[in-house]
Amino acid sequence: MKSMSQRKRLLIVAHAPSPNTEQLVNAVLRGARHPDIDNVEALHIPPLEANADDVLNADGIILGTTENLGYMSGALKDFFDRIYYPCLEHTEGLPYALYVRAGHDGTGTRRAVDTIVTGLRWRAAQDPLILRGKFENSFIEQCEELGMYLAAGLDAGIL
């Protein structure tokens, strides 16, 4: 476990296949890097590039995915397939948050991610953020708040 004086690491594993979803991950990063948050390093690693060591070295994680055919993106599922067993006994209690860019309702996507993170015994820092329907600028603000909330919680030692 890291000492309180050491910078904490917030890992953002988010699939961003379009300009709109790229705006969302950038907003999460912007929020997590707010100037009032001193002790947290936020980094985005796309799901096809992130590995178990990235998760093992994280103090918190934000997962971002599109809703694809009522499920998480194949890229996020691939990430979970590769990190599940290496992280299973070592990341219990890891605070996480999820955002879903859902063209419809996001229910299947949320349920699929919930099943996996429950198996990993990660701890939800807040309810999933489901960004439903046609893309709206408010989605960007909500993602920025999500990044800021998790980073501030890690910075304050409450997550």
Short mmCIF file of N, CA and C in Angstrom, two decimals:
data_model
loop_
_atom_site.label_atom_id
_atom_site.label_comp_id
_atom_site.label_asym_id
_atom_site.label_seq_id
_atom_site.Cartn_x
_atom_site.Cartn_y
_atom_site.Cartn_z
N MET A 1 0.84 -1.18 0.00
CA MET A 1 0.00 0.00 0.00
C MET A 1 0.88 1.25 0.00
N LYS A 2 0.43 2.27 -0.71
CA LYS A 2 1.23 3.48 -0.84
C LYS A 2 1.05 4.37 0.39
N SER A 3 2.10 5.11 0.72
CA SER A 3 2.01 6.04 1.85
C SER A 3 1.14 7.23 1.45
N MET A 4 0.59 7.93 2.46
CA MET A 4 -0.29 9.05 2.21
C MET A 4 0.42 10.19 1.47
N SER A 5 1.74 10.31 1.64
CA SER A 5 2.47 11.41 1.00
C SER A 5 2.75 11.13 -0.48
N GLN A 6 2.63 9.89 -0.88
CA GLN A 6 2.89 9.52 -2.27
C GLN A 6 1.70 9.92 -3.16
N ARG A 7 2.01 10.39 -4.36
CA ARG A 7 0.94 10.71 -5.31
C ARG A 7 0.11 9.48 -5.60
N LYS A 8 -1.18 9.67 -5.70
CA LYS A 8 -2.08 8.57 -6.02
C LYS A 8 -2.33 8.57 -7.52
N ARG A 9 -2.63 7.40 -8.02
CA ARG A 9 -2.82 7.25 -9.46
C ARG A 9 -4.27 6.90 -9.76
N LEU A 10 -4.88 7.73 -10.60
CA LEU A 10 -6.23 7.48 -11.09
C LEU A 10 -6.11 7.03 -12.54
N LEU A 11 -6.48 5.79 -12.78
CA LEU A 11 -6.40 5.20 -14.12
C LEU A 11 -7.74 5.34 -14.81
N ILE A 12 -7.72 5.86 -16.02
CA ILE A 12 -8.93 5.97 -16.82
C ILE A 12 -8.79 5.01 -18.00
N VAL A 13 -9.61 3.98 -17.99
CA VAL A 13 -9.62 2.99 -19.06
C VAL A 13 -10.93 3.22 -19.81
N ALA A 14 -10.83 3.94 -20.92
CA ALA A 14 -12.03 4.35 -21.63
C ALA A 14 -11.87 4.15 -23.13
N HIS A 15 -12.88 3.54 -23.70
CA HIS A 15 -12.94 3.32 -25.15
C HIS A 15 -13.51 4.59 -25.78
N ALA A 16 -12.76 5.18 -26.70
CA ALA A 16 -13.17 6.44 -27.32
C ALA A 16 -13.03 6.34 -28.84
N PRO A 17 -13.97 5.66 -29.50
CA PRO A 17 -13.84 5.43 -30.94
C PRO A 17 -14.32 6.57 -31.84
N SER A 18 -14.81 7.66 -31.25
CA SER A 18 -15.35 8.76 -32.07
C SER A 18 -14.93 10.10 -31.48
N PRO A 19 -15.07 11.16 -32.25
CA PRO A 19 -14.76 12.49 -31.70
C PRO A 19 -15.59 12.81 -30.44
N ASN A 20 -16.85 12.41 -30.41
CA ASN A 20 -17.68 12.68 -29.23
C ASN A 20 -17.19 11.91 -28.00
N THR A 21 -16.86 10.64 -28.18
CA THR A 21 -16.38 9.87 -27.03
C THR A 21 -14.98 10.32 -26.62
N GLU A 22 -14.21 10.83 -27.56
CA GLU A 22 -12.90 11.40 -27.23
C GLU A 22 -13.10 12.65 -26.36
N GLN A 23 -14.12 13.45 -26.65
CA GLN A 23 -14.43 14.61 -25.82
C GLN A 23 -14.76 14.17 -24.38
N LEU A 24 -15.43 13.04 -24.24
CA LEU A 24 -15.80 12.57 -22.91
C LEU A 24 -14.57 12.17 -22.10
N VAL A 25 -13.67 11.41 -22.69
CA VAL A 25 -12.47 11.00 -21.95
C VAL A 25 -11.61 12.23 -21.64
N ASN A 26 -11.54 13.18 -22.55
CA ASN A 26 -10.78 14.41 -22.27
C ASN A 26 -11.41 15.20 -21.12
N ALA A 27 -12.73 15.18 -21.04
CA ALA A 27 -13.42 15.86 -19.95
C ALA A 27 -13.13 15.18 -18.61
N VAL A 28 -13.12 13.85 -18.60
CA VAL A 28 -12.78 13.12 -17.37
C VAL A 28 -11.37 13.51 -16.93
N LEU A 29 -10.44 13.53 -17.86
CA LEU A 29 -9.06 13.91 -17.54
C LEU A 29 -8.98 15.35 -17.03
N ARG A 30 -9.68 16.25 -17.67
CA ARG A 30 -9.67 17.65 -17.26
C ARG A 30 -10.17 17.79 -15.82
N GLY A 31 -11.26 17.10 -15.51
CA GLY A 31 -11.78 17.13 -14.15
C GLY A 31 -10.82 16.53 -13.14
N ALA A 32 -10.21 15.41 -13.50
CA ALA A 32 -9.27 14.73 -12.59
C ALA A 32 -8.00 15.53 -12.38
N ARG A 33 -7.69 16.41 -13.34
CA ARG A 33 -6.48 17.23 -13.24
C ARG A 33 -6.79 18.66 -12.78
N HIS A 34 -7.91 18.83 -12.13
CA HIS A 34 -8.31 20.15 -11.63
C HIS A 34 -7.17 20.73 -10.79
N PRO A 35 -6.90 22.04 -10.91
CA PRO A 35 -5.76 22.64 -10.19
C PRO A 35 -5.82 22.52 -8.67
N ASP A 36 -7.01 22.34 -8.11
CA ASP A 36 -7.12 22.19 -6.65
C ASP A 36 -6.78 20.78 -6.17
N ILE A 37 -6.60 19.85 -7.09
CA ILE A 37 -6.27 18.47 -6.73
C ILE A 37 -4.76 18.31 -6.87
N ASP A 38 -4.09 18.18 -5.74
CA ASP A 38 -2.63 18.22 -5.72
C ASP A 38 -1.94 16.87 -5.87
N ASN A 39 -2.52 15.86 -5.28
CA ASN A 39 -1.78 14.63 -5.03
C ASN A 39 -2.21 13.45 -5.89
N VAL A 40 -2.81 13.73 -7.05
CA VAL A 40 -3.33 12.64 -7.89
C VAL A 40 -2.80 12.81 -9.31
N GLU A 41 -2.27 11.73 -9.82
CA GLU A 41 -1.86 11.67 -11.23
C GLU A 41 -2.97 10.92 -11.97
N ALA A 42 -3.54 11.56 -12.98
CA ALA A 42 -4.60 10.94 -13.77
C ALA A 42 -4.04 10.60 -15.14
N LEU A 43 -4.27 9.37 -15.58
CA LEU A 43 -3.80 8.99 -16.90
C LEU A 43 -4.83 8.13 -17.60
N HIS A 44 -4.97 8.36 -18.90
CA HIS A 44 -5.87 7.57 -19.73
C HIS A 44 -5.06 6.56 -20.52
N ILE A 45 -5.47 5.31 -20.41
CA ILE A 45 -4.89 4.26 -21.24
C ILE A 45 -6.06 3.56 -21.93
N PRO A 46 -6.09 3.56 -23.25
CA PRO A 46 -7.18 2.88 -23.95
C PRO A 46 -7.25 1.41 -23.53
N PRO A 47 -8.45 0.83 -23.53
CA PRO A 47 -8.61 -0.54 -23.02
C PRO A 47 -7.78 -1.59 -23.74
N LEU A 48 -7.52 -1.41 -25.03
CA LEU A 48 -6.71 -2.40 -25.75
C LEU A 48 -5.23 -2.30 -25.41
N GLU A 49 -4.83 -1.21 -24.74
CA GLU A 49 -3.43 -1.02 -24.34
C GLU A 49 -3.20 -1.23 -22.85
N ALA A 50 -4.24 -1.03 -22.04
CA ALA A 50 -4.10 -1.18 -20.58
C ALA A 50 -3.89 -2.64 -20.22
N ASN A 51 -3.11 -2.85 -19.15
CA ASN A 51 -2.84 -4.23 -18.72
C ASN A 51 -2.97 -4.36 -17.21
N ALA A 52 -2.76 -5.54 -16.71
CA ALA A 52 -2.93 -5.82 -15.29
C ALA A 52 -2.01 -4.96 -14.43
N ASP A 53 -0.78 -4.73 -14.86
CA ASP A 53 0.13 -3.89 -14.07
C ASP A 53 -0.42 -2.46 -13.92
N ASP A 54 -1.06 -1.95 -14.96
CA ASP A 54 -1.66 -0.62 -14.86
C ASP A 54 -2.71 -0.59 -13.75
N VAL A 55 -3.51 -1.63 -13.68
CA VAL A 55 -4.56 -1.71 -12.65
C VAL A 55 -3.92 -1.92 -11.27
N LEU A 56 -2.94 -2.80 -11.19
CA LEU A 56 -2.29 -3.08 -9.90
C LEU A 56 -1.60 -1.84 -9.33
N ASN A 57 -1.20 -0.92 -10.19
CA ASN A 57 -0.53 0.31 -9.74
C ASN A 57 -1.49 1.48 -9.56
N ALA A 58 -2.78 1.24 -9.73
CA ALA A 58 -3.78 2.31 -9.61
C ALA A 58 -4.39 2.33 -8.22
N ASP A 59 -4.74 3.54 -7.79
CA ASP A 59 -5.45 3.72 -6.52
C ASP A 59 -6.95 3.87 -6.75
N GLY A 60 -7.33 4.09 -8.00
CA GLY A 60 -8.72 4.21 -8.39
C GLY A 60 -8.79 4.08 -9.90
N ILE A 61 -9.99 3.76 -10.41
CA ILE A 61 -10.13 3.56 -11.85
C ILE A 61 -11.49 4.08 -12.31
N ILE A 62 -11.46 4.72 -13.46
CA ILE A 62 -12.69 5.12 -14.14
C ILE A 62 -12.76 4.34 -15.44
N LEU A 63 -13.86 3.64 -15.62
CA LEU A 63 -14.11 2.85 -16.82
C LEU A 63 -15.07 3.61 -17.71
N GLY A 64 -14.75 3.69 -18.99
CA GLY A 64 -15.64 4.35 -19.93
C GLY A 64 -15.85 3.46 -21.14
N THR A 65 -17.10 3.36 -21.56
CA THR A 65 -17.40 2.51 -22.71
C THR A 65 -18.59 3.03 -23.48
N THR A 66 -18.63 2.66 -24.72
CA THR A 66 -19.83 2.85 -25.52
C THR A 66 -20.74 1.66 -25.28
N GLU A 67 -22.01 1.86 -25.57
CA GLU A 67 -22.97 0.75 -25.56
C GLU A 67 -22.97 0.16 -26.95
N ASN A 68 -22.55 -1.10 -27.05
CA ASN A 68 -22.48 -1.77 -28.35
C ASN A 68 -23.41 -2.98 -28.33
N LEU A 69 -24.49 -2.88 -29.08
CA LEU A 69 -25.47 -3.98 -29.14
C LEU A 69 -25.93 -4.38 -27.73
N GLY A 70 -26.15 -3.38 -26.89
CA GLY A 70 -26.64 -3.63 -25.53
C GLY A 70 -25.58 -4.16 -24.59
N TYR A 71 -24.31 -4.01 -24.92
CA TYR A 71 -23.21 -4.56 -24.13
C TYR A 71 -22.07 -3.55 -24.12
N MET A 72 -21.07 -3.79 -23.29
CA MET A 72 -19.89 -2.94 -23.29
C MET A 72 -19.13 -3.11 -24.60
N SER A 73 -18.24 -2.19 -24.89
CA SER A 73 -17.43 -2.30 -26.11
C SER A 73 -16.57 -3.57 -26.04
N GLY A 74 -16.26 -4.10 -27.19
CA GLY A 74 -15.37 -5.26 -27.25
C GLY A 74 -14.00 -4.93 -26.66
N ALA A 75 -13.57 -3.68 -26.82
CA ALA A 75 -12.27 -3.27 -26.28
C ALA A 75 -12.27 -3.35 -24.75
N LEU A 76 -13.34 -2.89 -24.09
CA LEU A 76 -13.39 -2.96 -22.63
C LEU A 76 -13.51 -4.42 -22.18
N LYS A 77 -14.27 -5.22 -22.90
CA LYS A 77 -14.39 -6.64 -22.55
C LYS A 77 -13.04 -7.33 -22.68
N ASP A 78 -12.28 -7.00 -23.72
CA ASP A 78 -10.93 -7.54 -23.89
C ASP A 78 -10.04 -7.15 -22.70
N PHE A 79 -10.13 -5.90 -22.27
CA PHE A 79 -9.38 -5.43 -21.11
C PHE A 79 -9.70 -6.30 -19.89
N PHE A 80 -10.98 -6.48 -19.61
CA PHE A 80 -11.37 -7.30 -18.46
C PHE A 80 -10.88 -8.75 -18.60
N ASP A 81 -10.97 -9.30 -19.80
CA ASP A 81 -10.50 -10.67 -20.03
C ASP A 81 -9.02 -10.82 -19.68
N ARG A 82 -8.23 -9.80 -19.99
CA ARG A 82 -6.79 -9.87 -19.76
C ARG A 82 -6.38 -9.56 -18.32
N ILE A 83 -7.14 -8.73 -17.61
CA ILE A 83 -6.71 -8.31 -16.27
C ILE A 83 -7.41 -9.07 -15.15
N TYR A 84 -8.48 -9.77 -15.45
CA TYR A 84 -9.33 -10.35 -14.40
C TYR A 84 -8.54 -11.23 -13.43
N TYR A 85 -7.95 -12.29 -13.90
CA TYR A 85 -7.27 -13.22 -12.99
C TYR A 85 -5.99 -12.64 -12.38
N PRO A 86 -5.18 -11.92 -13.13
CA PRO A 86 -3.99 -11.32 -12.50
C PRO A 86 -4.34 -10.31 -11.39
N CYS A 87 -5.52 -9.69 -11.48
CA CYS A 87 -5.90 -8.66 -10.50
C CYS A 87 -6.83 -9.19 -9.41
N LEU A 88 -7.39 -10.37 -9.62
CA LEU A 88 -8.47 -10.88 -8.77
C LEU A 88 -8.16 -10.82 -7.28
N GLU A 89 -7.04 -11.30 -6.87
CA GLU A 89 -6.72 -11.36 -5.44
C GLU A 89 -5.96 -10.13 -4.94
N HIS A 90 -5.72 -9.16 -5.83
CA HIS A 90 -4.82 -8.06 -5.47
C HIS A 90 -5.46 -6.67 -5.52
N THR A 91 -6.68 -6.57 -6.03
CA THR A 91 -7.28 -5.23 -6.19
C THR A 91 -8.63 -5.12 -5.47
N GLU A 92 -8.91 -6.02 -4.55
CA GLU A 92 -10.17 -5.96 -3.82
C GLU A 92 -10.33 -4.59 -3.16
N GLY A 93 -11.51 -4.01 -3.30
CA GLY A 93 -11.79 -2.72 -2.70
C GLY A 93 -11.37 -1.53 -3.54
N LEU A 94 -10.80 -1.77 -4.73
CA LEU A 94 -10.37 -0.68 -5.60
C LEU A 94 -11.58 0.20 -5.93
N PRO A 95 -11.52 1.50 -5.62
CA PRO A 95 -12.65 2.37 -5.98
C PRO A 95 -12.70 2.57 -7.49
N TYR A 96 -13.92 2.47 -8.02
CA TYR A 96 -14.08 2.64 -9.46
C TYR A 96 -15.36 3.43 -9.74
N ALA A 97 -15.42 3.96 -10.93
CA ALA A 97 -16.64 4.57 -11.46
C ALA A 97 -16.75 4.16 -12.92
N LEU A 98 -17.96 4.22 -13.42
CA LEU A 98 -18.25 3.81 -14.79
C LEU A 98 -19.06 4.90 -15.47
N TYR A 99 -18.68 5.20 -16.72
CA TYR A 99 -19.59 5.99 -17.55
C TYR A 99 -19.83 5.23 -18.85
N VAL A 100 -21.08 5.32 -19.32
CA VAL A 100 -21.49 4.60 -20.52
C VAL A 100 -22.10 5.61 -21.49
N ARG A 101 -21.56 5.65 -22.69
CA ARG A 101 -22.17 6.46 -23.76
C ARG A 101 -23.16 5.55 -24.47
N ALA A 102 -24.43 5.70 -24.09
CA ALA A 102 -25.47 4.78 -24.53
C ALA A 102 -26.38 5.43 -25.55
N GLY A 103 -26.49 4.81 -26.70
CA GLY A 103 -27.44 5.28 -27.69
C GLY A 103 -28.86 4.97 -27.27
N HIS A 104 -29.02 3.92 -26.47
CA HIS A 104 -30.35 3.53 -26.00
C HIS A 104 -30.41 3.74 -24.49
N ASP A 105 -30.51 2.65 -23.71
CA ASP A 105 -30.69 2.84 -22.26
C ASP A 105 -29.49 2.45 -21.41
N GLY A 106 -28.53 1.72 -21.96
CA GLY A 106 -27.32 1.38 -21.21
C GLY A 106 -27.47 0.28 -20.18
N THR A 107 -28.66 -0.28 -20.04
CA THR A 107 -28.92 -1.27 -18.98
C THR A 107 -28.06 -2.52 -19.13
N GLY A 108 -27.99 -3.08 -20.32
CA GLY A 108 -27.19 -4.28 -20.53
C GLY A 108 -25.71 -4.03 -20.32
N THR A 109 -25.25 -2.87 -20.73
CA THR A 109 -23.85 -2.51 -20.56
C THR A 109 -23.51 -2.40 -19.08
N ARG A 110 -24.36 -1.68 -18.35
CA ARG A 110 -24.16 -1.52 -16.91
C ARG A 110 -24.15 -2.88 -16.21
N ARG A 111 -25.10 -3.72 -16.55
CA ARG A 111 -25.21 -5.04 -15.91
C ARG A 111 -23.96 -5.88 -16.19
N ALA A 112 -23.47 -5.84 -17.43
CA ALA A 112 -22.29 -6.63 -17.79
C ALA A 112 -21.06 -6.16 -17.00
N VAL A 113 -20.85 -4.85 -16.92
CA VAL A 113 -19.70 -4.33 -16.16
C VAL A 113 -19.88 -4.64 -14.68
N ASP A 114 -21.10 -4.46 -14.16
CA ASP A 114 -21.37 -4.76 -12.74
C ASP A 114 -20.99 -6.20 -12.39
N THR A 115 -21.32 -7.12 -13.27
CA THR A 115 -21.01 -8.54 -13.02
C THR A 115 -19.51 -8.74 -12.86
N ILE A 116 -18.73 -8.13 -13.72
CA ILE A 116 -17.27 -8.30 -13.69
C ILE A 116 -16.66 -7.61 -12.48
N VAL A 117 -17.03 -6.36 -12.22
CA VAL A 117 -16.42 -5.65 -11.08
C VAL A 117 -16.87 -6.25 -9.75
N THR A 118 -18.06 -6.85 -9.71
CA THR A 118 -18.48 -7.56 -8.50
C THR A 118 -17.57 -8.76 -8.26
N GLY A 119 -17.24 -9.48 -9.33
CA GLY A 119 -16.32 -10.60 -9.20
C GLY A 119 -14.94 -10.16 -8.74
N LEU A 120 -14.50 -9.01 -9.21
CA LEU A 120 -13.20 -8.46 -8.79
C LEU A 120 -13.25 -7.86 -7.38
N ARG A 121 -14.46 -7.64 -6.89
CA ARG A 121 -14.70 -7.05 -5.57
C ARG A 121 -14.20 -5.60 -5.50
N TRP A 122 -14.36 -4.89 -6.63
CA TRP A 122 -14.07 -3.47 -6.64
C TRP A 122 -15.23 -2.74 -5.99
N ARG A 123 -14.99 -1.53 -5.53
CA ARG A 123 -15.98 -0.75 -4.78
C ARG A 123 -16.43 0.45 -5.59
N ALA A 124 -17.72 0.53 -5.89
CA ALA A 124 -18.26 1.65 -6.66
C ALA A 124 -18.15 2.94 -5.85
N ALA A 125 -17.54 3.95 -6.43
CA ALA A 125 -17.43 5.26 -5.76
C ALA A 125 -18.71 6.06 -5.94
N GLN A 126 -19.47 5.74 -6.96
CA GLN A 126 -20.76 6.39 -7.22
C GLN A 126 -21.53 5.55 -8.21
N ASP A 127 -22.81 5.86 -8.37
CA ASP A 127 -23.62 5.15 -9.36
C ASP A 127 -23.07 5.40 -10.76
N PRO A 128 -23.24 4.43 -11.65
CA PRO A 128 -22.76 4.63 -13.02
C PRO A 128 -23.41 5.85 -13.67
N LEU A 129 -22.63 6.52 -14.49
CA LEU A 129 -23.09 7.66 -15.27
C LEU A 129 -23.49 7.13 -16.63
N ILE A 130 -24.79 7.13 -16.91
CA ILE A 130 -25.28 6.63 -18.19
C ILE A 130 -25.68 7.83 -19.03
N LEU A 131 -24.98 8.05 -20.12
CA LEU A 131 -25.19 9.19 -21.01
C LEU A 131 -26.04 8.71 -22.18
N ARG A 132 -27.36 8.86 -22.05
CA ARG A 132 -28.32 8.26 -22.97
C ARG A 132 -28.72 9.17 -24.12
N GLY A 133 -29.03 8.54 -25.25
CA GLY A 133 -29.64 9.24 -26.37
C GLY A 133 -28.64 10.03 -27.21
N LYS A 134 -29.19 11.01 -27.90
CA LYS A 134 -28.38 11.86 -28.78
C LYS A 134 -27.33 12.60 -27.95
N PHE A 135 -26.13 12.77 -28.51
CA PHE A 135 -25.03 13.43 -27.79
C PHE A 135 -25.42 14.85 -27.41
N GLU A 136 -25.13 15.20 -26.15
CA GLU A 136 -25.42 16.54 -25.63
C GLU A 136 -24.17 17.09 -24.97
N ASN A 137 -24.02 18.41 -25.01
CA ASN A 137 -22.86 19.05 -24.36
C ASN A 137 -22.85 18.81 -22.86
N SER A 138 -24.01 18.58 -22.25
CA SER A 138 -24.06 18.31 -20.81
C SER A 138 -23.30 17.02 -20.46
N PHE A 139 -23.16 16.11 -21.42
CA PHE A 139 -22.38 14.89 -21.17
C PHE A 139 -20.94 15.24 -20.83
N ILE A 140 -20.40 16.25 -21.49
CA ILE A 140 -19.01 16.66 -21.26
C ILE A 140 -18.87 17.18 -19.83
N GLU A 141 -19.80 18.01 -19.40
CA GLU A 141 -19.76 18.54 -18.03
C GLU A 141 -19.88 17.41 -17.00
N GLN A 142 -20.75 16.46 -17.26
CA GLN A 142 -20.95 15.34 -16.33
C GLN A 142 -19.68 14.49 -16.22
N CYS A 143 -19.00 14.29 -17.33
CA CYS A 143 -17.76 13.52 -17.30
C CYS A 143 -16.65 14.28 -16.58
N GLU A 144 -16.61 15.58 -16.77
CA GLU A 144 -15.62 16.38 -16.06
C GLU A 144 -15.85 16.29 -14.54
N GLU A 145 -17.12 16.37 -14.13
CA GLU A 145 -17.46 16.23 -12.71
C GLU A 145 -17.08 14.85 -12.18
N LEU A 146 -17.29 13.82 -12.98
CA LEU A 146 -16.93 12.46 -12.58
C LEU A 146 -15.43 12.36 -12.31
N GLY A 147 -14.62 12.86 -13.24
CA GLY A 147 -13.17 12.82 -13.05
C GLY A 147 -12.74 13.61 -11.82
N MET A 148 -13.35 14.77 -11.63
CA MET A 148 -13.01 15.62 -10.48
C MET A 148 -13.41 14.93 -9.17
N TYR A 149 -14.58 14.32 -9.15
CA TYR A 149 -15.06 13.64 -7.94
C TYR A 149 -14.12 12.52 -7.52
N LEU A 150 -13.75 11.67 -8.45
CA LEU A 150 -12.88 10.56 -8.09
C LEU A 150 -11.49 11.04 -7.68
N ALA A 151 -10.93 11.97 -8.43
CA ALA A 151 -9.60 12.46 -8.10
C ALA A 151 -9.60 13.18 -6.75
N ALA A 152 -10.63 13.99 -6.50
CA ALA A 152 -10.71 14.71 -5.22
C ALA A 152 -10.88 13.73 -4.07
N GLY A 153 -11.66 12.68 -4.28
CA GLY A 153 -11.83 11.65 -3.24
C GLY A 153 -10.54 10.93 -2.93
N LEU A 154 -9.77 10.61 -3.97
CA LEU A 154 -8.46 9.99 -3.76
C LEU A 154 -7.51 10.96 -3.06
N ASP A 155 -7.53 12.21 -3.50
CA ASP A 155 -6.66 13.25 -2.93
C ASP A 155 -6.94 13.44 -1.44
N ALA A 156 -8.22 13.42 -1.07
CA ALA A 156 -8.62 13.63 0.32
C ALA A 156 -8.50 12.36 1.17
N GLY A 157 -8.24 11.23 0.52
CA GLY A 157 -8.11 9.98 1.26
C GLY A 157 -9.43 9.34 1.65
N ILE A 158 -10.53 9.76 1.02
CA ILE A 158 -11.83 9.18 1.37
C ILE A 158 -12.24 8.06 0.41
N LEU A 159 -11.50 7.90 -0.66
CA LEU A 159 -11.76 6.78 -1.59
C LEU A 159 -10.57 5.84 -1.58
#
